[in-house]
GROMACS .gro file of C-alpha atoms in nm:
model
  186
    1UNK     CA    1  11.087   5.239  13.117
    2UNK     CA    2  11.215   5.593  13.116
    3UNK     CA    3  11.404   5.741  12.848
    4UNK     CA    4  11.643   6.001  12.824
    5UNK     CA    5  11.606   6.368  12.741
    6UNK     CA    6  11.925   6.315  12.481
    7UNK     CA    7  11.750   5.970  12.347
    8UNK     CA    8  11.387   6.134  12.311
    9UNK     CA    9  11.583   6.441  12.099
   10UNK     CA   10  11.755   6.203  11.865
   11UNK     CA   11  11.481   6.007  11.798
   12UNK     CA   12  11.254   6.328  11.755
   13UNK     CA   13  11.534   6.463  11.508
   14UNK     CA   14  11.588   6.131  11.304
   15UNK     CA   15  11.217   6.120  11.224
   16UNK     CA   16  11.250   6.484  11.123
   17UNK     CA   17  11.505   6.365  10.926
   18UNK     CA   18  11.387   6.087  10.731
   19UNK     CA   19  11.106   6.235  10.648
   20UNK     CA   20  10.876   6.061  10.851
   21UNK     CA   21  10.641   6.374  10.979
   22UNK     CA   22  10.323   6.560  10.828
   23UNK     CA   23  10.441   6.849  11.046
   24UNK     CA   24  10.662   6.993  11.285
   25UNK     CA   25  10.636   7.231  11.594
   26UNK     CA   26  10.769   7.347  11.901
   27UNK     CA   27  10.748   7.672  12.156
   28UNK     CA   28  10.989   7.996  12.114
   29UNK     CA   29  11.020   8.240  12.338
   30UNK     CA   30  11.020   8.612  12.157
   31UNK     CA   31  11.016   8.964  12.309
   32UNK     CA   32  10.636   8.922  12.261
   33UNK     CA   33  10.550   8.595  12.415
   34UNK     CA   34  10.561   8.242  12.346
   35UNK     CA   35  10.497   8.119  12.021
   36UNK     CA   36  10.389   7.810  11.865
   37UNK     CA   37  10.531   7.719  11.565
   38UNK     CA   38  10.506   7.486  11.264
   39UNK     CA   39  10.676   7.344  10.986
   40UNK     CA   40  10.607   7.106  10.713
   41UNK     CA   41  10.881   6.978  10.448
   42UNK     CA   42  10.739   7.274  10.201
   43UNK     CA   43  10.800   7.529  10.476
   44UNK     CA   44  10.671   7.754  10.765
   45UNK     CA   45  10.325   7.658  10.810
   46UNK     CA   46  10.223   7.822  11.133
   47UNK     CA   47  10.294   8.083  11.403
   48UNK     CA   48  10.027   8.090  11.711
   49UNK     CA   49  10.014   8.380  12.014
   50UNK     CA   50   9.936   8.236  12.322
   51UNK     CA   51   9.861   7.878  12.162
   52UNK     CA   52   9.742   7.587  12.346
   53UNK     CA   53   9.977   7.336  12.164
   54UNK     CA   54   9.732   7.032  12.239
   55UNK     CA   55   9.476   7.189  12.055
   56UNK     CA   56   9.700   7.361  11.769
   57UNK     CA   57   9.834   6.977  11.749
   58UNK     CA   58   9.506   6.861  11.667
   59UNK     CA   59   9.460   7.106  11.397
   60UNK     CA   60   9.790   7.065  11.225
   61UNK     CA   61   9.705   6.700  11.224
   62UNK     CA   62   9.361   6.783  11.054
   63UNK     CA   63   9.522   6.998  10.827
   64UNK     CA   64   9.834   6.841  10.743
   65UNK     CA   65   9.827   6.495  10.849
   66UNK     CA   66   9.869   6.279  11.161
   67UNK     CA   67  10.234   6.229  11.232
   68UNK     CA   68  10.250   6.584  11.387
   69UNK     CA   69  10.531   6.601  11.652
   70UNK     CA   70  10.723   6.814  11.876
   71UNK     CA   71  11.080   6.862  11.771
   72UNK     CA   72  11.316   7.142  11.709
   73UNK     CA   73  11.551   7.103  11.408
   74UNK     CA   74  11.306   7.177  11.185
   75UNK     CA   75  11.198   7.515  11.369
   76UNK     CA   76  11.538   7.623  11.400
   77UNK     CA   77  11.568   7.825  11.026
   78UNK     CA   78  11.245   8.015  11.124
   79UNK     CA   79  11.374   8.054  11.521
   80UNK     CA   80  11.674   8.190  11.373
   81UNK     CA   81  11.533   8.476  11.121
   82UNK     CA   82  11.274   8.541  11.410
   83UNK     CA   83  11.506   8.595  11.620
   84UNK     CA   84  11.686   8.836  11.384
   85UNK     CA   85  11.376   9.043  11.304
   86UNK     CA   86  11.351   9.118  11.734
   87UNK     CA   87  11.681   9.228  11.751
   88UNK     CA   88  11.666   9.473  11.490
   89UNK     CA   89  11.884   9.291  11.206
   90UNK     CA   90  11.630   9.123  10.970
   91UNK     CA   91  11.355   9.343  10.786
   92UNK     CA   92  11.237   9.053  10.531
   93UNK     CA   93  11.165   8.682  10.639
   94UNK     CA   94  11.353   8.429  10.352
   95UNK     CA   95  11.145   8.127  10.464
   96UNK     CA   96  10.997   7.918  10.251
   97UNK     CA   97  10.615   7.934  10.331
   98UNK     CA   98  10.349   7.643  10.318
   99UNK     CA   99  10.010   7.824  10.216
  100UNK     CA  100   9.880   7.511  10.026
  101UNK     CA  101   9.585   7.480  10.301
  102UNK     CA  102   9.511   7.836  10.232
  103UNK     CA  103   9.196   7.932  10.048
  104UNK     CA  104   9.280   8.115   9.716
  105UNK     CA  105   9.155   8.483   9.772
  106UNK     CA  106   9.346   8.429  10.094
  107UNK     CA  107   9.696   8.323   9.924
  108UNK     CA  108   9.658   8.667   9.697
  109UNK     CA  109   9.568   8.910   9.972
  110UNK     CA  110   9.884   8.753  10.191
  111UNK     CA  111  10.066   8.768   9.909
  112UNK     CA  112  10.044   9.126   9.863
  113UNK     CA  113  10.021   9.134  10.224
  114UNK     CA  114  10.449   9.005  10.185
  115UNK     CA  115  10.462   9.289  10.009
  116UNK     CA  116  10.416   9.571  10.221
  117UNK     CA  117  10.780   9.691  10.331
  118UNK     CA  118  10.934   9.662  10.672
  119UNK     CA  119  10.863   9.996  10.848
  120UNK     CA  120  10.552  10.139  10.676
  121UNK     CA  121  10.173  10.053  10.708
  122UNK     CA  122   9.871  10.053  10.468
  123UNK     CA  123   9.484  10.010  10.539
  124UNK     CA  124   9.291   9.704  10.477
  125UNK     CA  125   9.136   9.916  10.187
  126UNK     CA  126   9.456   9.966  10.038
  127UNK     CA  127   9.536   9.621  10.043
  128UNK     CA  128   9.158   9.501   9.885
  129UNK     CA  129   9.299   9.702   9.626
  130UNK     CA  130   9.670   9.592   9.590
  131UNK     CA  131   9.466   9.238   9.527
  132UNK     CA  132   9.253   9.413   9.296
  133UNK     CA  133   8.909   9.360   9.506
  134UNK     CA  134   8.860   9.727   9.604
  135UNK     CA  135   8.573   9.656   9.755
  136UNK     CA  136   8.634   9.406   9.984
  137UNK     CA  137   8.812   9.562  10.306
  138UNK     CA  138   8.621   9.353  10.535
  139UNK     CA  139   8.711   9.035  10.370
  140UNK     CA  140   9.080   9.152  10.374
  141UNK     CA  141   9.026   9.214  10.751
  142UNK     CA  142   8.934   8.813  10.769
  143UNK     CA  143   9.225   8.700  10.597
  144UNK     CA  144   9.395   8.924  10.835
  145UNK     CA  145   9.249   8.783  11.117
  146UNK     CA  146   9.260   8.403  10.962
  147UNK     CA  147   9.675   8.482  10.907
  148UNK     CA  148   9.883   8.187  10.964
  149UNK     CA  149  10.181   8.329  10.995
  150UNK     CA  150  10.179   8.656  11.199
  151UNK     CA  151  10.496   8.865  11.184
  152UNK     CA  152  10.605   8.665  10.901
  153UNK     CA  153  10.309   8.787  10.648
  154UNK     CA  154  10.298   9.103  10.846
  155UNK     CA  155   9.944   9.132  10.928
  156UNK     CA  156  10.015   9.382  11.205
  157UNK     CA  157  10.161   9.621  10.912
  158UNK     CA  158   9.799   9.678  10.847
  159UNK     CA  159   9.604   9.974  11.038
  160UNK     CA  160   9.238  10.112  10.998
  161UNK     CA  161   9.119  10.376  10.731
  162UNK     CA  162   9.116  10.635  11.004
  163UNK     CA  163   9.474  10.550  11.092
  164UNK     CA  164   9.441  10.416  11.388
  165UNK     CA  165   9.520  10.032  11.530
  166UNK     CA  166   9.251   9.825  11.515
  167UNK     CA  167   9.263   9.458  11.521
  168UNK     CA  168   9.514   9.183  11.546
  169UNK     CA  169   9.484   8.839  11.648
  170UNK     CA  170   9.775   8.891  11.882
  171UNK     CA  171   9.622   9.158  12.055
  172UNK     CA  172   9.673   9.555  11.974
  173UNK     CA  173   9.949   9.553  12.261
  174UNK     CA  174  10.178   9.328  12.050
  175UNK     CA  175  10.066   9.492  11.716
  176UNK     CA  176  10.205   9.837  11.891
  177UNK     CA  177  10.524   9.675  12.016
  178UNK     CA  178  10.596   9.502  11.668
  179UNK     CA  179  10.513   9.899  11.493
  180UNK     CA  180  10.765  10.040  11.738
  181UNK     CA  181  11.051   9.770  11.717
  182UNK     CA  182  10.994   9.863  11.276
  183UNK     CA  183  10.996  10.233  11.358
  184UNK     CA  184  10.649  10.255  11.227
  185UNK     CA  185  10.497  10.394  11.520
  186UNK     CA  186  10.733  10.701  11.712
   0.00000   0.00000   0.00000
């Protein structure tokens, strides 16, 4: 029996709907690639470079539960503002977030990770100490690296002590372009 494109959407949308899903997803296409997205009904819960979705399905359905599927309604809020942000007219995401899975020290250091204004960079130093560990640059640079929500909790806002670009899960090529497009980077 084959089924409709229009059928398979409604039915994808109506269990979005109901409430019937741990978690949402589909693919957007950006100025920097393909991302895979996620939602669950307390908010964005995950943005992916370069994502194998069968795999990232398996993990949202570790993390979040099993009914995990592909649908776009509830994407379309975070497509939206994303899409925003790339074309110059957004500087701050108004999403709500879904950080529950998060470990605490992670939750603080994104927090004050949210924090860091549209435009301007800090080390992972400064950031240790915005979360009051001073000392712990390296574990900032794991959270970094561990981020669930790239461009979002703007991870790529964060540079080496020396000044330069140094790591992003994304790659340094996308961390550049997402400096220039905020003017931090001439």
């Amino acid at each position: 029996m084959t089924i409709s494109a229009e059928l398979d959407r409604r039915f994808r949308d109506a269990a979005a709907r109901e409430h019937l899903l741990d978690a949402a997803y589909d693919l957007v296409e950006t100025p920097i690639g393909t991302l895979f997205i996620a939602a669950t009904e307390r908010g964005l819960a995950r943005i992916v470079y370069d994502a194998d979705p069968d795999r990232e399905v398996e993990q949202l359905a570790r993390t979040f539960g099993l009914r995990v599927l592909r649908t776009a309604k509830p994407i379309d809020e975070a497509r939206r503002e994303l899409d925003e942000y790339f074309e110059g007219r957004r500087r701050r995401f108004d999403l709500p977030l879904d950080l529950e899975s998060t470990a605490e020290f992670n939750r603080l250091v994104l927090g004050e990770l949210a924090r860091v204004p549209y435009g301007e960079v800090v080390t992972y130093g400064q950031l240790a100490a915005r979360a009051e560990r001073p000392r712990a640059a390296r574990a900032v640079g794991t959270v970094m690296n561990r981020n669930p929500l790239p461009i979002v909790l703007p991870c790529h806002r964060v540079i080496g002590a020396n000044g330069k670009l140094v790591g992003y899960g994304g790659g340094l090529a996308r961390k550049e372009a997402l400096l220039r497009l905020e003017g931090a980077l001439l």
